Amino acid sequence: GGGTVGLVPIDHGYILPSCRHLEDVNVCWLYWPQARRGYDEWTQRYIEGLDAEADMSLLRTTLGLPEDCLVTLFVGTTLVQCAAKAGLTLHATGLLMVREEASVPSAMEGVLSCALERCGLSLEGEVTDDEWRSDALKQALEREIEATVQAAVQQHRVGETYKCLSDTLRGSSN
């Protein structure tokens, strides 16, 4: 028929929360089987082509999103790009975003705190829009994210080596 179609807005507040409040990050896909698989070539190219700066500019001008929410976009995009390039799965990447324990900050919360500290800022203090937009903060975030991803890659390799050794030892004892 000729019925009308309408959109019903829902709360998307968790899509781009303020980077000051990453403690509540919840990625429902973290334990889906496909999150543990590597990226195919098409997906790898798509991730490489993401442009956080362009997306931030678009969201800033069209939706007027606050700068601290746009920093969350920058962190997320940069993390996914670095992690994919380093060979981490979406699951391993997601683990860097979520808290393993409620009282212990996630790796990305640590990244943000360290990057802000490098720029003489803190999550508890006042941060102006210009400071959120600064190249110095973006560069500090990129460095911290790259270091965190490399540490995760090393940890993953150690875990895989341990699993391989464990499997070998189990196999030789049978």
JSON list of C-alpha atoms in Angstrom, two decimals:
[
{"chain": "A", "resi": 1, "resn": "GLY", "atom": "CA", "xyz": [0.00, 0.00, 0.00]},
{"chain": "A", "resi": 2, "resn": "GLY", "atom": "CA", "xyz": [0.57, 3.64, 0.09]},
{"chain": "A", "resi": 3, "resn": "GLY", "atom": "CA", "xyz": [1.36, 3.89, 3.80]},
{"chain": "A", "resi": 4, "resn": "THR", "atom": "CA", "xyz": [3.78, 6.42, 5.13]},
{"chain": "A", "resi": 5, "resn": "VAL", "atom": "CA", "xyz": [7.19, 5.51, 6.39]},
{"chain": "A", "resi": 6, "resn": "GLY", "atom": "CA", "xyz": [8.67, 7.35, 9.31]},
{"chain": "A", "resi": 7, "resn": "LEU", "atom": "CA", "xyz": [11.81, 7.25, 11.34]},
{"chain": "A", "resi": 8, "resn": "VAL", "atom": "CA", "xyz": [11.73, 6.89, 15.09]},
{"chain": "A", "resi": 9, "resn": "PRO", "atom": "CA", "xyz": [14.74, 8.44, 16.79]},
{"chain": "A", "resi": 10, "resn": "ILE", "atom": "CA", "xyz": [16.48, 6.37, 19.41]},
{"chain": "A", "resi": 11, "resn": "ASP", "atom": "CA", "xyz": [19.14, 7.33, 21.90]},
{"chain": "A", "resi": 12, "resn": "HIS", "atom": "CA", "xyz": [22.54, 7.00, 20.26]},
{"chain": "A", "resi": 13, "resn": "GLY", "atom": "CA", "xyz": [24.42, 8.57, 23.17]},
{"chain": "A", "resi": 14, "resn": "TYR", "atom": "CA", "xyz": [26.73, 5.58, 23.40]},
{"chain": "A", "resi": 15, "resn": "ILE", "atom": "CA", "xyz": [27.90, 5.84, 19.81]},
{"chain": "A", "resi": 16, "resn": "LEU", "atom": "CA", "xyz": [30.23, 8.77, 20.44]},
{"chain": "A", "resi": 17, "resn": "PRO", "atom": "CA", "xyz": [30.37, 9.40, 24.16]},
{"chain": "A", "resi": 18, "resn": "SER", "atom": "CA", "xyz": [32.62, 12.07, 25.55]},
{"chain": "A", "resi": 19, "resn": "CYS", "atom": "CA", "xyz": [36.18, 10.81, 25.74]},
{"chain": "A", "resi": 20, "resn": "ARG", "atom": "CA", "xyz": [35.91, 11.77, 29.41]},
{"chain": "A", "resi": 21, "resn": "HIS", "atom": "CA", "xyz": [33.49, 8.87, 29.90]},
{"chain": "A", "resi": 22, "resn": "LEU", "atom": "CA", "xyz": [34.93, 5.81, 28.18]},
{"chain": "A", "resi": 23, "resn": "GLU", "atom": "CA", "xyz": [34.45, 3.69, 31.31]},
{"chain": "A", "resi": 24, "resn": "ASP", "atom": "CA", "xyz": [31.05, 2.56, 30.04]},
{"chain": "A", "resi": 25, "resn": "VAL", "atom": "CA", "xyz": [32.18, 1.36, 26.61]},
{"chain": "A", "resi": 26, "resn": "ASN", "atom": "CA", "xyz": [30.30, -1.81, 25.80]},
{"chain": "A", "resi": 27, "resn": "VAL", "atom": "CA", "xyz": [30.97, -3.56, 22.52]},
{"chain": "A", "resi": 28, "resn": "CYS", "atom": "CA", "xyz": [28.23, -6.16, 22.09]},
{"chain": "A", "resi": 29, "resn": "TRP", "atom": "CA", "xyz": [30.09, -7.79, 19.19]},
{"chain": "A", "resi": 30, "resn": "LEU", "atom": "CA", "xyz": [33.24, -8.52, 21.18]},
{"chain": "A", "resi": 31, "resn": "TYR", "atom": "CA", "xyz": [32.55, -12.24, 21.54]},
{"chain": "A", "resi": 32, "resn": "TRP", "atom": "CA", "xyz": [30.89, -12.90, 18.20]},
{"chain": "A", "resi": 33, "resn": "PRO", "atom": "CA", "xyz": [32.84, -15.64, 16.35]},
{"chain": "A", "resi": 34, "resn": "GLN", "atom": "CA", "xyz": [33.55, -13.40, 13.36]},
{"chain": "A", "resi": 35, "resn": "ALA", "atom": "CA", "xyz": [35.27, -10.83, 15.61]},
{"chain": "A", "resi": 36, "resn": "ARG", "atom": "CA", "xyz": [38.07, -13.35, 16.13]},
{"chain": "A", "resi": 37, "resn": "ARG", "atom": "CA", "xyz": [38.78, -13.70, 12.41]},
{"chain": "A", "resi": 38, "resn": "GLY", "atom": "CA", "xyz": [41.30, -11.59, 10.54]},
{"chain": "A", "resi": 39, "resn": "TYR", "atom": "CA", "xyz": [40.16, -8.95, 8.10]},
{"chain": "A", "resi": 40, "resn": "ASP", "atom": "CA", "xyz": [39.77, -9.78, 4.42]},
{"chain": "A", "resi": 41, "resn": "GLU", "atom": "CA", "xyz": [41.53, -7.58, 1.83]},
{"chain": "A", "resi": 42, "resn": "TRP", "atom": "CA", "xyz": [38.45, -5.47, 1.08]},
{"chain": "A", "resi": 43, "resn": "THR", "atom": "CA", "xyz": [37.87, -4.71, 4.76]},
{"chain": "A", "resi": 44, "resn": "GLN", "atom": "CA", "xyz": [41.56, -3.95, 5.29]},
{"chain": "A", "resi": 45, "resn": "ARG", "atom": "CA", "xyz": [41.48, -1.42, 2.43]},
{"chain": "A", "resi": 46, "resn": "TYR", "atom": "CA", "xyz": [38.24, 0.09, 3.77]},
{"chain": "A", "resi": 47, "resn": "ILE", "atom": "CA", "xyz": [39.79, 0.55, 7.23]},
{"chain": "A", "resi": 48, "resn": "GLU", "atom": "CA", "xyz": [42.93, 2.10, 5.73]},
{"chain": "A", "resi": 49, "resn": "GLY", "atom": "CA", "xyz": [40.74, 4.58, 3.85]},
{"chain": "A", "resi": 50, "resn": "LEU", "atom": "CA", "xyz": [38.90, 5.85, 6.92]},
{"chain": "A", "resi": 51, "resn": "ASP", "atom": "CA", "xyz": [39.53, 9.56, 7.44]},
{"chain": "A", "resi": 52, "resn": "ALA", "atom": "CA", "xyz": [38.96, 10.60, 11.04]},
{"chain": "A", "resi": 53, "resn": "GLU", "atom": "CA", "xyz": [39.71, 14.26, 10.30]},
{"chain": "A", "resi": 54, "resn": "ALA", "atom": "CA", "xyz": [37.11, 14.46, 7.52]},
{"chain": "A", "resi": 55, "resn": "ASP", "atom": "CA", "xyz": [34.53, 12.61, 9.62]},
{"chain": "A", "resi": 56, "resn": "MET", "atom": "CA", "xyz": [35.19, 14.88, 12.58]},
{"chain": "A", "resi": 57, "resn": "SER", "atom": "CA", "xyz": [34.82, 17.96, 10.41]},
{"chain": "A", "resi": 58, "resn": "LEU", "atom": "CA", "xyz": [31.56, 16.66, 8.95]},
{"chain": "A", "resi": 59, "resn": "LEU", "atom": "CA", "xyz": [30.09, 15.85, 12.37]},
{"chain": "A", "resi": 60, "resn": "ARG", "atom": "CA", "xyz": [31.32, 19.14, 13.80]},
{"chain": "A", "resi": 61, "resn": "THR", "atom": "CA", "xyz": [29.68, 21.23, 11.07]},
{"chain": "A", "resi": 62, "resn": "THR", "atom": "CA", "xyz": [26.51, 19.24, 10.43]},
{"chain": "A", "resi": 63, "resn": "LEU", "atom": "CA", "xyz": [25.59, 18.01, 13.91]},
{"chain": "A", "resi": 64, "resn": "GLY", "atom": "CA", "xyz": [27.58, 20.34, 16.11]},
{"chain": "A", "resi": 65, "resn": "LEU", "atom": "CA", "xyz": [28.92, 17.47, 18.20]},
{"chain": "A", "resi": 66, "resn": "PRO", "atom": "CA", "xyz": [31.07, 18.51, 21.17]},
{"chain": "A", "resi": 67, "resn": "GLU", "atom": "CA", "xyz": [34.83, 18.30, 20.65]},
{"chain": "A", "resi": 68, "resn": "ASP", "atom": "CA", "xyz": [35.31, 15.73, 23.42]},
{"chain": "A", "resi": 69, "resn": "CYS", "atom": "CA", "xyz": [32.94, 13.39, 21.54]},
{"chain": "A", "resi": 70, "resn": "LEU", "atom": "CA", "xyz": [34.85, 13.95, 18.31]},
{"chain": "A", "resi": 71, "resn": "VAL", "atom": "CA", "xyz": [38.05, 12.96, 20.14]},
{"chain": "A", "resi": 72, "resn": "THR", "atom": "CA", "xyz": [36.34, 9.62, 20.82]},
{"chain": "A", "resi": 73, "resn": "LEU", "atom": "CA", "xyz": [35.85, 9.26, 17.05]},
{"chain": "A", "resi": 74, "resn": "PHE", "atom": "CA", "xyz": [39.51, 10.08, 16.45]},
{"chain": "A", "resi": 75, "resn": "VAL", "atom": "CA", "xyz": [40.66, 7.55, 19.07]},
{"chain": "A", "resi": 76, "resn": "GLY", "atom": "CA", "xyz": [38.36, 4.83, 17.72]},
{"chain": "A", "resi": 77, "resn": "THR", "atom": "CA", "xyz": [39.32, 5.34, 14.09]},
{"chain": "A", "resi": 78, "resn": "THR", "atom": "CA", "xyz": [43.03, 5.56, 14.86]},
{"chain": "A", "resi": 79, "resn": "LEU", "atom": "CA", "xyz": [42.84, 2.46, 17.05]},
{"chain": "A", "resi": 80, "resn": "VAL", "atom": "CA", "xyz": [41.05, 0.37, 14.41]},
{"chain": "A", "resi": 81, "resn": "GLN", "atom": "CA", "xyz": [43.49, 1.49, 11.71]},
{"chain": "A", "resi": 82, "resn": "CYS", "atom": "CA", "xyz": [46.61, 0.79, 13.79]},
{"chain": "A", "resi": 83, "resn": "ALA", "atom": "CA", "xyz": [45.29, -2.52, 15.09]},
{"chain": "A", "resi": 84, "resn": "ALA", "atom": "CA", "xyz": [44.20, -3.76, 11.66]},
{"chain": "A", "resi": 85, "resn": "LYS", "atom": "CA", "xyz": [47.55, -2.78, 10.15]},
{"chain": "A", "resi": 86, "resn": "ALA", "atom": "CA", "xyz": [49.32, -4.67, 12.94]},
{"chain": "A", "resi": 87, "resn": "GLY", "atom": "CA", "xyz": [47.22, -7.77, 12.29]},
{"chain": "A", "resi": 88, "resn": "LEU", "atom": "CA", "xyz": [45.01, -7.67, 15.38]},
{"chain": "A", "resi": 89, "resn": "THR", "atom": "CA", "xyz": [41.49, -9.01, 15.05]},
{"chain": "A", "resi": 90, "resn": "LEU", "atom": "CA", "xyz": [38.42, -6.98, 15.91]},
{"chain": "A", "resi": 91, "resn": "HIS", "atom": "CA", "xyz": [38.18, -9.02, 19.14]},
{"chain": "A", "resi": 92, "resn": "ALA", "atom": "CA", "xyz": [41.74, -8.11, 20.18]},
{"chain": "A", "resi": 93, "resn": "THR", "atom": "CA", "xyz": [41.04, -4.48, 19.27]},
{"chain": "A", "resi": 94, "resn": "GLY", "atom": "CA", "xyz": [37.82, -4.45, 21.27]},
{"chain": "A", "resi": 95, "resn": "LEU", "atom": "CA", "xyz": [39.65, -5.74, 24.32]},
{"chain": "A", "resi": 96, "resn": "LEU", "atom": "CA", "xyz": [41.71, -2.53, 24.27]},
{"chain": "A", "resi": 97, "resn": "MET", "atom": "CA", "xyz": [38.49, -0.50, 24.47]},
{"chain": "A", "resi": 98, "resn": "VAL", "atom": "CA", "xyz": [36.71, -2.19, 27.37]},
{"chain": "A", "resi": 99, "resn": "ARG", "atom": "CA", "xyz": [37.49, -2.49, 31.04]},
{"chain": "A", "resi": 100, "resn": "GLU", "atom": "CA", "xyz": [38.42, -5.96, 32.20]},
{"chain": "A", "resi": 101, "resn": "GLU", "atom": "CA", "xyz": [37.52, -4.91, 35.74]},
{"chain": "A", "resi": 102, "resn": "ALA", "atom": "CA", "xyz": [35.14, -2.10, 36.65]},
{"chain": "A", "resi": 103, "resn": "SER", "atom": "CA", "xyz": [37.75, -0.28, 38.74]},
{"chain": "A", "resi": 104, "resn": "VAL", "atom": "CA", "xyz": [40.63, -0.60, 36.24]},
{"chain": "A", "resi": 105, "resn": "PRO", "atom": "CA", "xyz": [40.71, 1.81, 33.27]},
{"chain": "A", "resi": 106, "resn": "SER", "atom": "CA", "xyz": [40.78, 0.30, 29.79]},
{"chain": "A", "resi": 107, "resn": "ALA", "atom": "CA", "xyz": [43.84, 0.59, 27.58]},
{"chain": "A", "resi": 108, "resn": "MET", "atom": "CA", "xyz": [42.16, 3.40, 25.62]},
{"chain": "A", "resi": 109, "resn": "GLU", "atom": "CA", "xyz": [41.35, 5.30, 28.81]},
{"chain": "A", "resi": 110, "resn": "GLY", "atom": "CA", "xyz": [45.05, 5.01, 29.65]},
{"chain": "A", "resi": 111, "resn": "VAL", "atom": "CA", "xyz": [45.99, 6.21, 26.16]},
{"chain": "A", "resi": 112, "resn": "LEU", "atom": "CA", "xyz": [43.80, 9.28, 26.54]},
{"chain": "A", "resi": 113, "resn": "SER", "atom": "CA", "xyz": [45.17, 10.13, 29.99]},
{"chain": "A", "resi": 114, "resn": "CYS", "atom": "CA", "xyz": [48.79, 9.77, 28.83]},
{"chain": "A", "resi": 115, "resn": "ALA", "atom": "CA", "xyz": [48.21, 11.82, 25.68]},
{"chain": "A", "resi": 116, "resn": "LEU", "atom": "CA", "xyz": [46.51, 14.58, 27.63]},
{"chain": "A", "resi": 117, "resn": "GLU", "atom": "CA", "xyz": [49.31, 14.55, 30.17]},
{"chain": "A", "resi": 118, "resn": "ARG", "atom": "CA", "xyz": [51.90, 14.90, 27.37]},
{"chain": "A", "resi": 119, "resn": "CYS", "atom": "CA", "xyz": [50.04, 18.07, 26.36]},
{"chain": "A", "resi": 120, "resn": "GLY", "atom": "CA", "xyz": [49.84, 19.43, 29.90]},
{"chain": "A", "resi": 121, "resn": "LEU", "atom": "CA", "xyz": [46.12, 18.62, 30.21]},
{"chain": "A", "resi": 122, "resn": "SER", "atom": "CA", "xyz": [43.99, 16.18, 32.21]},
{"chain": "A", "resi": 123, "resn": "LEU", "atom": "CA", "xyz": [40.55, 14.62, 32.07]},
{"chain": "A", "resi": 124, "resn": "GLU", "atom": "CA", "xyz": [39.68, 16.22, 35.40]},
{"chain": "A", "resi": 125, "resn": "GLY", "atom": "CA", "xyz": [40.67, 19.73, 34.33]},
{"chain": "A", "resi": 126, "resn": "GLU", "atom": "CA", "xyz": [39.17, 22.21, 31.93]},
{"chain": "A", "resi": 127, "resn": "VAL", "atom": "CA", "xyz": [40.02, 21.48, 28.30]},
{"chain": "A", "resi": 128, "resn": "THR", "atom": "CA", "xyz": [39.03, 24.03, 25.69]},
{"chain": "A", "resi": 129, "resn": "ASP", "atom": "CA", "xyz": [37.68, 23.15, 22.25]},
{"chain": "A", "resi": 130, "resn": "ASP", "atom": "CA", "xyz": [40.94, 24.42, 20.73]},
{"chain": "A", "resi": 131, "resn": "GLU", "atom": "CA", "xyz": [42.93, 22.10, 23.00]},
{"chain": "A", "resi": 132, "resn": "TRP", "atom": "CA", "xyz": [40.74, 19.13, 22.04]},
{"chain": "A", "resi": 133, "resn": "ARG", "atom": "CA", "xyz": [41.28, 20.01, 18.34]},
{"chain": "A", "resi": 134, "resn": "SER", "atom": "CA", "xyz": [45.03, 20.58, 18.66]},
{"chain": "A", "resi": 135, "resn": "ASP", "atom": "CA", "xyz": [47.50, 18.76, 16.45]},
{"chain": "A", "resi": 136, "resn": "ALA", "atom": "CA", "xyz": [49.67, 18.19, 19.52]},
{"chain": "A", "resi": 137, "resn": "LEU", "atom": "CA", "xyz": [46.91, 16.16, 21.19]},
{"chain": "A", "resi": 138, "resn": "LYS", "atom": "CA", "xyz": [46.18, 14.17, 18.02]},
{"chain": "A", "resi": 139, "resn": "GLN", "atom": "CA", "xyz": [49.89, 13.37, 17.60]},
{"chain": "A", "resi": 140, "resn": "ALA", "atom": "CA", "xyz": [50.16, 12.33, 21.25]},
{"chain": "A", "resi": 141, "resn": "LEU", "atom": "CA", "xyz": [47.07, 10.12, 20.85]},
{"chain": "A", "resi": 142, "resn": "GLU", "atom": "CA", "xyz": [48.51, 8.52, 17.71]},
{"chain": "A", "resi": 143, "resn": "ARG", "atom": "CA", "xyz": [51.82, 7.75, 19.48]},
{"chain": "A", "resi": 144, "resn": "GLU", "atom": "CA", "xyz": [50.08, 6.29, 22.54]},
{"chain": "A", "resi": 145, "resn": "ILE", "atom": "CA", "xyz": [47.69, 4.21, 20.43]},
{"chain": "A", "resi": 146, "resn": "GLU", "atom": "CA", "xyz": [50.55, 2.85, 18.30]},
{"chain": "A", "resi": 147, "resn": "ALA", "atom": "CA", "xyz": [52.51, 1.89, 21.43]},
{"chain": "A", "resi": 148, "resn": "THR", "atom": "CA", "xyz": [49.45, 0.24, 22.98]},
{"chain": "A", "resi": 149, "resn": "VAL", "atom": "CA", "xyz": [48.72, -1.72, 19.81]},
{"chain": "A", "resi": 150, "resn": "GLN", "atom": "CA", "xyz": [52.34, -2.89, 19.58]},
{"chain": "A", "resi": 151, "resn": "ALA", "atom": "CA", "xyz": [52.17, -4.06, 23.20]},
{"chain": "A", "resi": 152, "resn": "ALA", "atom": "CA", "xyz": [48.95, -5.94, 22.41]},
{"chain": "A", "resi": 153, "resn": "VAL", "atom": "CA", "xyz": [50.60, -7.57, 19.39]},
{"chain": "A", "resi": 154, "resn": "GLN", "atom": "CA", "xyz": [53.49, -8.72, 21.59]},
{"chain": "A", "resi": 155, "resn": "GLN", "atom": "CA", "xyz": [51.10, -10.00, 24.24]},
{"chain": "A", "resi": 156, "resn": "HIS", "atom": "CA", "xyz": [49.13, -11.86, 21.56]},
{"chain": "A", "resi": 157, "resn": "ARG", "atom": "CA", "xyz": [52.32, -13.45, 20.20]},
{"chain": "A", "resi": 158, "resn": "VAL", "atom": "CA", "xyz": [53.36, -14.57, 23.68]},
{"chain": "A", "resi": 159, "resn": "GLY", "atom": "CA", "xyz": [49.88, -16.01, 24.25]},
{"chain": "A", "resi": 160, "resn": "GLU", "atom": "CA", "xyz": [49.97, -17.87, 20.92]},
{"chain": "A", "resi": 161, "resn": "THR", "atom": "CA", "xyz": [53.46, -19.24, 21.67]},
{"chain": "A", "resi": 162, "resn": "TYR", "atom": "CA", "xyz": [52.32, -20.42, 25.08]},
{"chain": "A", "resi": 163, "resn": "LYS", "atom": "CA", "xyz": [49.22, -22.06, 23.57]},
{"chain": "A", "resi": 164, "resn": "CYS", "atom": "CA", "xyz": [51.34, -23.78, 20.91]},
{"chain": "A", "resi": 165, "resn": "LEU", "atom": "CA", "xyz": [53.82, -25.04, 23.51]},
{"chain": "A", "resi": 166, "resn": "SER", "atom": "CA", "xyz": [51.01, -26.19, 25.77]},
{"chain": "A", "resi": 167, "resn": "ASP", "atom": "CA", "xyz": [49.33, -28.05, 22.90]},
{"chain": "A", "resi": 168, "resn": "THR", "atom": "CA", "xyz": [52.66, -29.64, 21.95]},
{"chain": "A", "resi": 169, "resn": "LEU", "atom": "CA", "xyz": [53.39, -30.75, 25.49]},
{"chain": "A", "resi": 170, "resn": "ARG", "atom": "CA", "xyz": [49.88, -32.14, 25.88]},
{"chain": "A", "resi": 171, "resn": "GLY", "atom": "CA", "xyz": [50.27, -33.99, 22.59]},
{"chain": "A", "resi": 172, "resn": "SER", "atom": "CA", "xyz": [53.64, -35.52, 23.55]},
{"chain": "A", "resi": 173, "resn": "SER", "atom": "CA", "xyz": [52.38, -36.72, 26.92]},
{"chain": "A", "resi": 174, "resn": "ASN", "atom": "CA", "xyz": [49.58, -38.79, 25.33]}
]
